[in-house]
PDB file of C-alpha atoms and ligand atoms in Angstrom:
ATOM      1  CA  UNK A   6       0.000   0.000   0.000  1.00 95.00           C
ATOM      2  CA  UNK A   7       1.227   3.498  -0.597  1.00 97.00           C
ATOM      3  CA  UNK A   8      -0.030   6.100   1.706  1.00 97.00           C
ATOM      4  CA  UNK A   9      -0.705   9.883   1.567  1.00 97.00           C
ATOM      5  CA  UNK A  10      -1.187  11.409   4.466  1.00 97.00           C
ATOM      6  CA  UNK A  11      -2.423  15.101   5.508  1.00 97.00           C
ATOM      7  CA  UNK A  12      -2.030  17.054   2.585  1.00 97.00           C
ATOM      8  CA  UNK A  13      -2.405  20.526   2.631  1.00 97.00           C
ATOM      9  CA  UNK A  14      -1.293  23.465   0.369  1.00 97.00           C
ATOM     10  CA  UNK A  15      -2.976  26.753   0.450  1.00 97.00           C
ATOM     11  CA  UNK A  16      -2.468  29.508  -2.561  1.00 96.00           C
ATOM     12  CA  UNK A  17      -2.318  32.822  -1.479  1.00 94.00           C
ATOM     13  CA  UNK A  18      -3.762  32.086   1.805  1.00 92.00           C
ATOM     14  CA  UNK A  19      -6.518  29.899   0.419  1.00 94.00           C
ATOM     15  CA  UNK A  20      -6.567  25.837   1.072  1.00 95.00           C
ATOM     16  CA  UNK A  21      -6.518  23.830  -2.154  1.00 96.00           C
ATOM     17  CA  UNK A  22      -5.940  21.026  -0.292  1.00 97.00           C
ATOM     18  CA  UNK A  23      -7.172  20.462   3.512  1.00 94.00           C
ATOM     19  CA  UNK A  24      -5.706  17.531   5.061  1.00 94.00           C
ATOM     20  CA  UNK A  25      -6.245  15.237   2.649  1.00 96.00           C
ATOM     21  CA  UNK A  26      -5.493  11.166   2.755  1.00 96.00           C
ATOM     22  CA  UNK A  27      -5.389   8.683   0.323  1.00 96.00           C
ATOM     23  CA  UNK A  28      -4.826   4.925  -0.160  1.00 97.00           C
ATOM     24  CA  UNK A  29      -3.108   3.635  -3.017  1.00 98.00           C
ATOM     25  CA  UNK A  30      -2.950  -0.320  -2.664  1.00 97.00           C
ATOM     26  CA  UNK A  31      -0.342  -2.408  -4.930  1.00 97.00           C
ATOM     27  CA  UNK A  32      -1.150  -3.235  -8.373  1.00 97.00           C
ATOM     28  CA  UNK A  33      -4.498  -1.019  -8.557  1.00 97.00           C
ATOM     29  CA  UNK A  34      -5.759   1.939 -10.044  1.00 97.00           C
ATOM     30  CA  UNK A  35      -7.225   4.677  -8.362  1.00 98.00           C
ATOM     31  CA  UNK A  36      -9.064   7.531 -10.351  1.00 97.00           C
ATOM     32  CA  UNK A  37      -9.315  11.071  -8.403  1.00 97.00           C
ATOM     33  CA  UNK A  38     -12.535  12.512 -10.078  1.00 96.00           C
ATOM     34  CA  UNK A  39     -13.854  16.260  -8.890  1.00 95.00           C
ATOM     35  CA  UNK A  40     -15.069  19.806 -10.141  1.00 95.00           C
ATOM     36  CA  UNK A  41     -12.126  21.866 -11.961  1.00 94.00           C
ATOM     37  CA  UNK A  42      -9.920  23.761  -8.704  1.00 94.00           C
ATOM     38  CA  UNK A  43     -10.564  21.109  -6.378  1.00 95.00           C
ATOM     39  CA  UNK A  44      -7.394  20.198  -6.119  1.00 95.00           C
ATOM     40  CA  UNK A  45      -6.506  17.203  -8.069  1.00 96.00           C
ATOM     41  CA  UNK A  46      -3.672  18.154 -10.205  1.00 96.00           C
ATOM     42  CA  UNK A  47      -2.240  19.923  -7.089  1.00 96.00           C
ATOM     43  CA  UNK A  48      -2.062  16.812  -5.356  1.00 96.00           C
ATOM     44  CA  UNK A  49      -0.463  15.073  -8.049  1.00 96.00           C
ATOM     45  CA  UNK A  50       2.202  18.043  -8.639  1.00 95.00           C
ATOM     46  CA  UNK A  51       2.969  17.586  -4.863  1.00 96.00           C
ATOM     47  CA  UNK A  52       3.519  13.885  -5.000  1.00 94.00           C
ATOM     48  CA  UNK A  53       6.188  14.424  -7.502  1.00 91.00           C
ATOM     49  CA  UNK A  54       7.663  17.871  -5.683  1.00 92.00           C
ATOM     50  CA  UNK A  55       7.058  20.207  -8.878  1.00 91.00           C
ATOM     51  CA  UNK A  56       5.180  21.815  -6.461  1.00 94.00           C
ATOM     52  CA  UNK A  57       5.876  21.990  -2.595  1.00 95.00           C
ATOM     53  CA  UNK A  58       3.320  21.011   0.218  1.00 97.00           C
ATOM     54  CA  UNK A  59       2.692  22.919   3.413  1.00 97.00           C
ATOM     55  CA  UNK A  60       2.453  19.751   4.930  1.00 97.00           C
ATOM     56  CA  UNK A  61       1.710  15.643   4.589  1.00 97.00           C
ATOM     57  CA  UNK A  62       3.950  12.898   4.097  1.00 96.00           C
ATOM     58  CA  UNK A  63       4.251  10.134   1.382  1.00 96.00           C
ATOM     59  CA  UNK A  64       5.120   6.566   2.398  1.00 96.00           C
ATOM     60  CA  UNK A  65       5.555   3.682  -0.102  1.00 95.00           C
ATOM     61  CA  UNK A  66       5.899   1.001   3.224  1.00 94.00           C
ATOM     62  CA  UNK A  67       9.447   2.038   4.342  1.00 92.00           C
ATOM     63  CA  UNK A  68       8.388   4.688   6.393  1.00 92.00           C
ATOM     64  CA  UNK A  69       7.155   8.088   5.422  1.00 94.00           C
ATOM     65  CA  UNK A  70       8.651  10.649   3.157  1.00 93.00           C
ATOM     66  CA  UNK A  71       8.352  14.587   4.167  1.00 95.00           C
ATOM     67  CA  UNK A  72       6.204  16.040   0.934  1.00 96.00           C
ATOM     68  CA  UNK A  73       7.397  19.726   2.695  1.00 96.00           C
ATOM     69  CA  UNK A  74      11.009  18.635   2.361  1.00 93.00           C
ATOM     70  CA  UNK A  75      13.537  20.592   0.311  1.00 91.00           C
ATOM     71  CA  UNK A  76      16.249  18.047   0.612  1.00 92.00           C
ATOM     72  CA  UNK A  77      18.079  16.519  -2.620  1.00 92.00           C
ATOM     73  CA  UNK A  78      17.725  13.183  -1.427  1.00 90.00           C
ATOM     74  CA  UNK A  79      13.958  12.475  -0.330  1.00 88.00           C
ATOM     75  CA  UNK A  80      13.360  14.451  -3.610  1.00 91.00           C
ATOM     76  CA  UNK A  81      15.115  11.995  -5.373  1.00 88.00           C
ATOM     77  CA  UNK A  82      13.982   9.032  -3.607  1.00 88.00           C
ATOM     78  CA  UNK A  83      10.343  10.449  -4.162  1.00 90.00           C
ATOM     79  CA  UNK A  84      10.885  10.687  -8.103  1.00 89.00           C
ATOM     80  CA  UNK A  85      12.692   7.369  -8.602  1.00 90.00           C
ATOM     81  CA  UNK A  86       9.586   5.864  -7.792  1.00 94.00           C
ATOM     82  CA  UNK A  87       7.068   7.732  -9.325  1.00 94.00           C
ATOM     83  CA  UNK A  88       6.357   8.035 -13.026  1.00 94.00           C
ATOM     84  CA  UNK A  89       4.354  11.132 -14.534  1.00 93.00           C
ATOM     85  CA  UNK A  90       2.293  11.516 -17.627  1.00 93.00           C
ATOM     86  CA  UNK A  91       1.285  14.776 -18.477  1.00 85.00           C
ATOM     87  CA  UNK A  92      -1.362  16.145 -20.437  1.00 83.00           C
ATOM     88  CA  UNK A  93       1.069  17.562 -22.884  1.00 81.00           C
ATOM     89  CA  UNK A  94       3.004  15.401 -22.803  1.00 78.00           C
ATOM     90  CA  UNK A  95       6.630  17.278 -22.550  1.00 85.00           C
ATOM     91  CA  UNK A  96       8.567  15.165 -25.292  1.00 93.00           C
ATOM     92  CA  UNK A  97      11.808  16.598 -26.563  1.00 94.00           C
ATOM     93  CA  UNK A  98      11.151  18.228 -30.399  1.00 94.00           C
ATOM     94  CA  UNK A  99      14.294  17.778 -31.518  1.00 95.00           C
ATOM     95  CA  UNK A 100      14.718  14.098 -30.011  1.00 97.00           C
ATOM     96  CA  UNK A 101      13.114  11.200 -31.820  1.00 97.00           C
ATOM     97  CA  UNK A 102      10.868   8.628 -29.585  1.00 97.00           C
ATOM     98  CA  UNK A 103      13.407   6.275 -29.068  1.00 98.00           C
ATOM     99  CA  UNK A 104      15.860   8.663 -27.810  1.00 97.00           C
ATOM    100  CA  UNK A 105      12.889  10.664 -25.789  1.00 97.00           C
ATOM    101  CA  UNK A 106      12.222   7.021 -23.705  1.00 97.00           C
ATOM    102  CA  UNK A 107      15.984   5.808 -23.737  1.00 97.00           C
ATOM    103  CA  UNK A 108      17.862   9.121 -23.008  1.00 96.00           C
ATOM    104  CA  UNK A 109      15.973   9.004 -18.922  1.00 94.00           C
ATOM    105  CA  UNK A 110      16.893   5.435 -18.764  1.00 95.00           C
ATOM    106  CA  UNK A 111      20.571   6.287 -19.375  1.00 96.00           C
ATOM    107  CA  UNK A 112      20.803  10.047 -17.382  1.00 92.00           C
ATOM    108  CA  UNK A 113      18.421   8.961 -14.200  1.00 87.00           C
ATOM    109  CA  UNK A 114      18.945   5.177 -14.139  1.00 89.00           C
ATOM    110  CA  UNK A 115      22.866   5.362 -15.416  1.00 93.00           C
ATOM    111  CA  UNK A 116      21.221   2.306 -17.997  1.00 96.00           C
ATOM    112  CA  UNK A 117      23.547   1.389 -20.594  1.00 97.00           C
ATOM    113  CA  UNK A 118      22.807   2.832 -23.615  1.00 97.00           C
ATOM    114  CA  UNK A 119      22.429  -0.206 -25.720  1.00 97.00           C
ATOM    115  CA  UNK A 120      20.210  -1.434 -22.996  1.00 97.00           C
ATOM    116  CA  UNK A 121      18.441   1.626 -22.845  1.00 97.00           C
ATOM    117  CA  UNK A 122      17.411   1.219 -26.091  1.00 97.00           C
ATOM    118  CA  UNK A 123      16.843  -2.302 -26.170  1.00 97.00           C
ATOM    119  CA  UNK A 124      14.574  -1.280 -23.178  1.00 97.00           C
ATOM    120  CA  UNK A 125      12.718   1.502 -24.938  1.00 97.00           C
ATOM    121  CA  UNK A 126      11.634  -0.159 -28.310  1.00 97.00           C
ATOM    122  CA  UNK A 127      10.145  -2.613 -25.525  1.00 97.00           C
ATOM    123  CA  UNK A 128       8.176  -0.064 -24.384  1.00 97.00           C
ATOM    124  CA  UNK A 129       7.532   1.493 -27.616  1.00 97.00           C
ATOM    125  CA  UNK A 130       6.104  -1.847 -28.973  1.00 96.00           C
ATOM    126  CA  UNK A 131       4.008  -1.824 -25.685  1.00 94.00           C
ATOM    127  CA  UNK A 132       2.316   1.019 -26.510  1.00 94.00           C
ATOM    128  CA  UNK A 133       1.678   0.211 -30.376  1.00 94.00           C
ATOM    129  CA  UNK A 134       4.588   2.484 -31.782  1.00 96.00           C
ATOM    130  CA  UNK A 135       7.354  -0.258 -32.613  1.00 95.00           C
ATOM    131  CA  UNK A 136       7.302   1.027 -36.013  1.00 96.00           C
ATOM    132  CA  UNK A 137       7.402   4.816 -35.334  1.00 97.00           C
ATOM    133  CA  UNK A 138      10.760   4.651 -32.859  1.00 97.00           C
ATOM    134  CA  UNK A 139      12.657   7.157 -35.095  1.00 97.00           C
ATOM    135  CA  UNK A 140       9.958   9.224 -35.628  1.00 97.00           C
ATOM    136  CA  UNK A 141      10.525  13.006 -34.132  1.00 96.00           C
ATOM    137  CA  UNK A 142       7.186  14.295 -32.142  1.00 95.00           C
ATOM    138  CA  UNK A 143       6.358  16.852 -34.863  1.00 95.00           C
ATOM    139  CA  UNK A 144       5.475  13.716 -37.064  1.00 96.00           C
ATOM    140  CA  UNK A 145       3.464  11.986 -34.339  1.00 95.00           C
ATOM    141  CA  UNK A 146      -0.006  12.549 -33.715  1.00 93.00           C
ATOM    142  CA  UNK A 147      -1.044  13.790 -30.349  1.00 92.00           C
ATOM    143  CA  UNK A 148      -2.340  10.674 -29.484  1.00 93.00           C
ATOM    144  CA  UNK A 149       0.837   8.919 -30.349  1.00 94.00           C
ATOM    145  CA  UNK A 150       2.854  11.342 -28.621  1.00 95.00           C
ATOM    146  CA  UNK A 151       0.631  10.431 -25.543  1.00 93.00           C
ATOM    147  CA  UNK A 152       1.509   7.109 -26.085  1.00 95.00           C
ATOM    148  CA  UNK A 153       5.751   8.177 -26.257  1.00 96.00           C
ATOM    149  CA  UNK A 154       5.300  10.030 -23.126  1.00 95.00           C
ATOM    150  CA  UNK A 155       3.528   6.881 -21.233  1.00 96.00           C
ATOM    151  CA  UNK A 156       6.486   4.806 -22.426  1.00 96.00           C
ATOM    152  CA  UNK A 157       9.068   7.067 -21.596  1.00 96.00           C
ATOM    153  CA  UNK A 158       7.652   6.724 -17.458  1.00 95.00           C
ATOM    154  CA  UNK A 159       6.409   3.329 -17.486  1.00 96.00           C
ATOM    155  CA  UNK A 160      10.282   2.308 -19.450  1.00 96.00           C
ATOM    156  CA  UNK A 161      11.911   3.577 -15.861  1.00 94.00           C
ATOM    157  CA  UNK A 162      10.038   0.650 -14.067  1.00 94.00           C
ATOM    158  CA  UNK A 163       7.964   3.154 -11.302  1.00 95.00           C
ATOM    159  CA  UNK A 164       6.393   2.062  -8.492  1.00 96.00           C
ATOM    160  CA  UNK A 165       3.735   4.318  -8.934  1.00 97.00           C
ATOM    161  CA  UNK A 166       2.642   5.694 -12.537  1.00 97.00           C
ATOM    162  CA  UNK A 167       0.709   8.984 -11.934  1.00 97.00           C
ATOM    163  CA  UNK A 168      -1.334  10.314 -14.793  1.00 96.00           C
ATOM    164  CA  UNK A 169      -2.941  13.734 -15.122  1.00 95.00           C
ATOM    165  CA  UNK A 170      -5.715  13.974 -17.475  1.00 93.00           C
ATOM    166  CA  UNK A 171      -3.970  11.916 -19.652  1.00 92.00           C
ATOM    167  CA  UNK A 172      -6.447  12.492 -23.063  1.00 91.00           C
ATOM    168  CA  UNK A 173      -7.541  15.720 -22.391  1.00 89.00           C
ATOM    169  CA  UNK A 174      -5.209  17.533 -24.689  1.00 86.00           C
ATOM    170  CA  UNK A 175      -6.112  15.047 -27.560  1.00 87.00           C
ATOM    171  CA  UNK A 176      -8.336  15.615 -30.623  1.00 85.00           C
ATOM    172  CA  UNK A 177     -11.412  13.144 -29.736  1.00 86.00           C
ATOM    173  CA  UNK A 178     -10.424  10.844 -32.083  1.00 86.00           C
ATOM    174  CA  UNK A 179      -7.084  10.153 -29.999  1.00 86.00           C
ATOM    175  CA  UNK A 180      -8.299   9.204 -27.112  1.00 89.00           C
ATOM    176  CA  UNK A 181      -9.129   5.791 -27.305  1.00 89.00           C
ATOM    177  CA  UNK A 182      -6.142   4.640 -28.415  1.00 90.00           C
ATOM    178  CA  UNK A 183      -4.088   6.374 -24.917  1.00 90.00           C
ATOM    179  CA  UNK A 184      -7.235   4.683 -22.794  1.00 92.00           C
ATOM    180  CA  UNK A 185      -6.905   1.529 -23.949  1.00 92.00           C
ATOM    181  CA  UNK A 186      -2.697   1.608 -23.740  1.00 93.00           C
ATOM    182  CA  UNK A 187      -3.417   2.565 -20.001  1.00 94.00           C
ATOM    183  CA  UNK A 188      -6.534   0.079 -19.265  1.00 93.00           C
ATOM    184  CA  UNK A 189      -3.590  -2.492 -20.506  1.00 94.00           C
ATOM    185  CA  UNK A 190      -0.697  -1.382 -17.893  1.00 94.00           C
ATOM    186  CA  UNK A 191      -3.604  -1.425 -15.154  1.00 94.00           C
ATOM    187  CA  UNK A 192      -3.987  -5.123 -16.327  1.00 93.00           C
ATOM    188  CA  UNK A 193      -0.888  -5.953 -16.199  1.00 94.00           C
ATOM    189  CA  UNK A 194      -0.243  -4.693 -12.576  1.00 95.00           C
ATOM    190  CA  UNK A 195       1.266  -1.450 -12.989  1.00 96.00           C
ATOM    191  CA  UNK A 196      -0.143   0.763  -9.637  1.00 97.00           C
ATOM    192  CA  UNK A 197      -1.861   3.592 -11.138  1.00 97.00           C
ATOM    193  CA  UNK A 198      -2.914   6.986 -10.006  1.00 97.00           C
ATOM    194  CA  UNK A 199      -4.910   9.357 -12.336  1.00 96.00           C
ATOM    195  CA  UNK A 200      -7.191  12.193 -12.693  1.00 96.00           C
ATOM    196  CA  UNK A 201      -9.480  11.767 -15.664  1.00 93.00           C
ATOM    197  CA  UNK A 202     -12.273  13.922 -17.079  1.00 90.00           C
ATOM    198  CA  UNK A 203     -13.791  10.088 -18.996  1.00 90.00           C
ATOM    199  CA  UNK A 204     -16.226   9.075 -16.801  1.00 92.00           C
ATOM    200  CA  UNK A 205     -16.698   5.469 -18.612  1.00 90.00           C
ATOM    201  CA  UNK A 206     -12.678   4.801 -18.787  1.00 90.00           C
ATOM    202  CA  UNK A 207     -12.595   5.889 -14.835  1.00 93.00           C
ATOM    203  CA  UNK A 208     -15.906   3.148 -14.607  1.00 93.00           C
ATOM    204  CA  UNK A 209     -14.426   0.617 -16.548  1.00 90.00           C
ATOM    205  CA  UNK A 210     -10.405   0.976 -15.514  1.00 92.00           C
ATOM    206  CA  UNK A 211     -10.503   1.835 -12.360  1.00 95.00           C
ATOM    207  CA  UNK A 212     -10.184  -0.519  -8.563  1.00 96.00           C
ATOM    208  CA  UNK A 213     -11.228   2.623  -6.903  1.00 97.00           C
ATOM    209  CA  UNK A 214     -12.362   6.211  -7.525  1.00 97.00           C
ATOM    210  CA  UNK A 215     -12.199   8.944  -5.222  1.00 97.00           C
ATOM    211  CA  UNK A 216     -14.100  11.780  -5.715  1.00 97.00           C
ATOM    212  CA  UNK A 217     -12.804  15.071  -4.430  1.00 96.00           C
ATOM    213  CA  UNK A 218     -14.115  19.163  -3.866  1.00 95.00           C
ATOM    214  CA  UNK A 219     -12.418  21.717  -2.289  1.00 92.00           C
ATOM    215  CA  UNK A 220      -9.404  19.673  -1.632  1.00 91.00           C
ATOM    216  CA  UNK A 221     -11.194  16.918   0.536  1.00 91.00           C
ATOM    217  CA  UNK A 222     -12.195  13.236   0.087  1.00 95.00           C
ATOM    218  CA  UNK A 223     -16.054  13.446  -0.432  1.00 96.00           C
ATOM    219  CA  UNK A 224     -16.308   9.866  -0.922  1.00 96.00           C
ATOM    220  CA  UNK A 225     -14.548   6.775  -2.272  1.00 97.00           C
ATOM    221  CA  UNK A 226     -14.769   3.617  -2.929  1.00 96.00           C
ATOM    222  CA  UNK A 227     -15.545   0.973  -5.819  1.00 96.00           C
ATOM    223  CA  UNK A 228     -16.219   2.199  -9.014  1.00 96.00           C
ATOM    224  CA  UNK A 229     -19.524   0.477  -9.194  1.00 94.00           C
ATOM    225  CA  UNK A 230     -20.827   1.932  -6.095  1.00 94.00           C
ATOM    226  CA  UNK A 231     -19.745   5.682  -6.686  1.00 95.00           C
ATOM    227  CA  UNK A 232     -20.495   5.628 -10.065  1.00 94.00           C
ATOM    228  CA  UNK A 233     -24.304   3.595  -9.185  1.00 92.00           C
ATOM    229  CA  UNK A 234     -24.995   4.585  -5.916  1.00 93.00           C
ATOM    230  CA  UNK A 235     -23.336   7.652  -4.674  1.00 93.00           C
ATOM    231  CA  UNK A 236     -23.885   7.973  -1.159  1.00 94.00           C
ATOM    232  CA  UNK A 237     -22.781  11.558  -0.853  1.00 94.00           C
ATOM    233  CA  UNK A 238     -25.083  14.287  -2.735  1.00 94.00           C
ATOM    234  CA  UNK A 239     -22.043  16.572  -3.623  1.00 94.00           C
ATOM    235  CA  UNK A 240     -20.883  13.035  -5.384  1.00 94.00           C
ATOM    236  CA  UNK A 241     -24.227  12.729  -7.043  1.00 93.00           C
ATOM    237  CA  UNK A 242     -24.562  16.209  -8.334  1.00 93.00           C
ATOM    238  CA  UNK A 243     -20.983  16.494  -9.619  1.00 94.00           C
ATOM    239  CA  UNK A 244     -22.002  12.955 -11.380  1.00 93.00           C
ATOM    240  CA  UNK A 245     -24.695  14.322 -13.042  1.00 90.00           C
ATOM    241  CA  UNK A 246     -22.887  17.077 -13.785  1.00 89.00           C
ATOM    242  CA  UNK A 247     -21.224  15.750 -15.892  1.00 84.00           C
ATOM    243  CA  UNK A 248     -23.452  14.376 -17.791  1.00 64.00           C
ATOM    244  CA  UNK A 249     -22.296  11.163 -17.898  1.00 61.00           C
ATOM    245  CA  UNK A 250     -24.369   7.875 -18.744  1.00 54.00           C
ATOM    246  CA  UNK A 251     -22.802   5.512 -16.403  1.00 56.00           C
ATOM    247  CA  UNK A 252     -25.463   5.142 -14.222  1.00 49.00           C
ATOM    248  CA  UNK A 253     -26.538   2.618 -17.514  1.00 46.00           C
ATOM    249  CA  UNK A 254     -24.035  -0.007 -17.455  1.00 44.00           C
ATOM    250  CA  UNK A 255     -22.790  -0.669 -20.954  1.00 42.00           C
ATOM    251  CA  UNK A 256     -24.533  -3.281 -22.848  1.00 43.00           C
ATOM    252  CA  UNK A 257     -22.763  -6.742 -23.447  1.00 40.00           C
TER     253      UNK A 257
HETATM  254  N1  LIG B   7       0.821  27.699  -8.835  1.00 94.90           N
HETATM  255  C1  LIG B   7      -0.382  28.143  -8.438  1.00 94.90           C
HETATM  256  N2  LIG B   7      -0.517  29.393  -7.939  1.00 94.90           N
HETATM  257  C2  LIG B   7      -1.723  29.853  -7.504  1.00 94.90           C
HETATM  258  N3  LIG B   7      -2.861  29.134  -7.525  1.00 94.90           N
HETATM  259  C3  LIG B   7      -2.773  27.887  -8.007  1.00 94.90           C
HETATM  260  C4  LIG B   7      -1.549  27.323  -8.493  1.00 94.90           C
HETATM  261  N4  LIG B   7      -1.785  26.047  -8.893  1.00 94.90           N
HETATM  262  C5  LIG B   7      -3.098  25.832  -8.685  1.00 94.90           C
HETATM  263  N5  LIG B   7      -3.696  26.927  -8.158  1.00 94.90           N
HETATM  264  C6  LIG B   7      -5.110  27.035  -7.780  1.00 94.90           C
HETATM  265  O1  LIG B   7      -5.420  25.924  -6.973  1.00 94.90           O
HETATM  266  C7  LIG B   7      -6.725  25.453  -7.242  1.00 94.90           C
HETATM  267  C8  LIG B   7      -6.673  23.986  -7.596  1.00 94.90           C
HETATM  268  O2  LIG B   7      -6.016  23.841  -8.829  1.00 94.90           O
HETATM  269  P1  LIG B   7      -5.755  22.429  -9.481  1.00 94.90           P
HETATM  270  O3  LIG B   7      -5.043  21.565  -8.503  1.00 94.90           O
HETATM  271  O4  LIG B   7      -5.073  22.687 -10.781  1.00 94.90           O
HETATM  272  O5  LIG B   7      -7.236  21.894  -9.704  1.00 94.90           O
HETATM  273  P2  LIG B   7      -7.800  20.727 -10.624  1.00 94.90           P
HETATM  274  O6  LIG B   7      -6.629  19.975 -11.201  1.00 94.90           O
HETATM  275  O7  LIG B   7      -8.648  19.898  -9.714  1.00 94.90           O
HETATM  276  O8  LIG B   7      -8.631  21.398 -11.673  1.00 94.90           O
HETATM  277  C9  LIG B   7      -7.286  26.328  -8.335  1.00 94.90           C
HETATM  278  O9  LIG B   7      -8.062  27.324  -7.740  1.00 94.90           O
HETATM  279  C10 LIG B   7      -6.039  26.915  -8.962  1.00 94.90           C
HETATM  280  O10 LIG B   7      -6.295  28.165  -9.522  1.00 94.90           O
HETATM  281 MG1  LIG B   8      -6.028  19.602 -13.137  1.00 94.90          MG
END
């Protein structure tokens, strides 16, 4: 189980996030769902220190890491276990996909470089792209340059991959091809944590969803239950909100 504990972070004097805590268990996918400002991509920022909390620890079951902390080394022991997906993706232009996967291997990991590349067509064939590994980003589609960026985190063997809206950058048509890609890693064991605007995908691919507002846990649980039978109204109104048909399971 990874644990979050007693997050908070305030901007300019107003709480984003108030004490929150979270549960991540091995091997499962959790999907923090809530109103735009609540929070979510806060918390996510802060469990990878591109931003800094005001207080609240991380532990991965070796005892808790400081998310206030401005020391080298718990940063570092922090990222080497966490993988991040953007929404844009931040792949190097000039760098083909290949090199954009490899080149962390070899500068974070110290990976040989034949290794390192041996290890990223891996990944690149993982994600449907074995045939566009020289390609440079410009000639990618967004949804393949999704797909480059979820290689290049899930290639440095996380413990956690941590996804921020994931397909929310992507022309409509895109999107399904970066769900599926992820619905596959959550398959195949890979702990997840992501905020996603797709109601079905966070139905259908997710162990747990959490639903959050004003930088609190309004209610969690299985996906099934929140999804069916909120038991908080903020959950219920947010649901229908956003207009989402999953109160209808899909039909087989
Ligand atoms: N660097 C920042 N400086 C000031 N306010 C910020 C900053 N980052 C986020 N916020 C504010 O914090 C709130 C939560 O933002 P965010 O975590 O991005 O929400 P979400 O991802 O749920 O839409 C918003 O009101 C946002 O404007
Ligand atoms: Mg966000």
């Amino acid at each position: 189980m990874i644990e979050i504990r007693g997050v908070r972070k305030s901007f300019d004097g107003t709480a984003v996030l108030d004490g929150l805590d979270l549960d991540i268990p091995r091997k499962s996918v959790v999907t923090v769902i809530g109103p735009s400002g609540s929070g979510k991509s806060t918390l996510l920022r802060i469990l990878d220190f591109l931003e800094r909390a005001d207080a609240g620890t991380v532990d991965f079951g070796d005892g808790p890491i400081d998310l206030t902390s401005t020391k080298a080394s718990d940063i570092r022991a922090v990222r080497a276990r966490i993988g991040f997906v953007f929404q844009n993706y931040n792949l190097f232009l000039n760098k083909t996909a290949l090199q954009n996967v490899a080149e962390p291997l070899i500068y974070a990991k110290g990976v040989k470089p034949a290794e390192a590349r041996r290890i990223a067509a891996e990944q690149l064939d993982r994600v449907g792209l074995a045939d566009f590994a020289d390609r440079h980003p410009s000639t990618l589609s967004g949804g393949q340059q999704q797909r480059v960026g979820i290689a290049r985190a899930v290639a440095l063997n996380p413990e956690l991959l941590v996804l921020d809206e994931p397909t929310s950058a992507l022309d409509p048509e895109m999107v399904s091809g970066v769900l599926e890609v992820i619905k596959q890693l959550g398959r195949d064991g890979m702990t997840m944590l992501m905020v996603t605007h797709e109601m079905r995908f966070a139905y259908e691919a997710s162990d747990k969803v959490v639903f959050i507002e004003h930088g609190h846990v309004i209610e969690q649980g299985d996906p099934k239950r929140i999804f069916e039978h909120p038991q908080q109204q903020r959950t219920a109104e947010f649901l229908s909100s956003t207009n989402n048909v999953l109160v209808i399971p899909a039909a087989q």
